[in-house]
XYZ file of C-alpha atoms in Angstrom:
73
model
C 53.117 -66.811 -8.467
C 49.309 -66.682 -8.384
C 47.247 -67.252 -5.294
C 43.620 -68.322 -5.671
C 41.401 -67.367 -2.748
C 38.080 -69.235 -2.556
C 35.498 -67.719 -0.194
C 32.094 -69.379 0.328
C 29.532 -66.887 1.689
C 25.902 -66.792 2.737
C 24.751 -63.403 3.991
C 26.986 -61.721 6.616
C 27.949 -59.005 4.122
C 30.007 -57.065 6.651
C 32.280 -60.072 7.174
C 32.703 -60.456 3.414
C 33.673 -56.783 3.100
C 36.250 -57.082 5.861
C 37.808 -60.201 4.338
C 38.098 -58.535 0.920
C 39.613 -55.390 2.474
C 42.180 -57.508 4.315
C 43.079 -59.396 1.138
C 43.584 -56.131 -0.725
C 46.118 -55.014 1.881
C 48.358 -57.998 1.163
C 51.635 -57.537 -0.681
C 50.526 -60.133 -3.245
C 47.387 -58.183 -4.114
C 48.277 -58.144 -7.835
C 48.810 -61.901 -7.780
C 45.464 -62.758 -6.174
C 42.455 -64.245 -7.856
C 39.527 -63.809 -5.487
C 36.549 -66.097 -6.074
C 33.467 -65.655 -3.893
C 30.829 -68.362 -4.019
C 27.654 -66.557 -2.991
C 25.135 -69.216 -2.059
C 21.917 -67.236 -2.361
C 22.624 -64.352 0.025
C 19.698 -61.997 0.594
C 21.494 -59.192 2.452
C 22.917 -57.198 -0.468
C 25.983 -59.398 -0.933
C 25.268 -60.015 -4.640
C 24.942 -56.294 -5.342
C 28.130 -55.542 -3.431
C 30.097 -58.241 -5.241
C 28.927 -56.912 -8.636
C 30.579 -53.599 -7.789
C 33.933 -55.238 -6.991
C 36.004 -55.375 -10.162
C 38.638 -57.702 -8.724
C 36.229 -60.411 -7.520
C 34.829 -63.346 -9.469
C 31.392 -64.291 -8.161
C 29.862 -67.732 -8.544
C 26.221 -67.859 -7.490
C 24.408 -70.685 -5.804
C 20.744 -71.102 -4.942
C 21.143 -71.440 -1.175
C 21.556 -75.214 -1.191
C 25.319 -75.551 -1.648
C 26.199 -75.544 2.070
C 29.972 -75.732 2.678
C 31.565 -78.483 0.616
C 30.014 -77.705 -2.757
C 31.069 -74.021 -2.836
C 34.644 -75.035 -2.118
C 34.534 -77.573 -4.942
C 32.966 -75.072 -7.383
C 35.577 -72.471 -6.483
């Protein structure tokens, strides 16, 4: 079984870190595909996500709001 986790983000890097840490503590960690839709964050989120080998990042330009990141994910 695979579980796809879609996470839209805009700034709030500390929240993103905590969510990813919590996901990595799950028993299905090897069955997770984590996709973060970063909609133009300016707080270091993009740099952080680049350093995370188990995260797929999709970048937006800051105009995706809520619905579009979920659809892209």
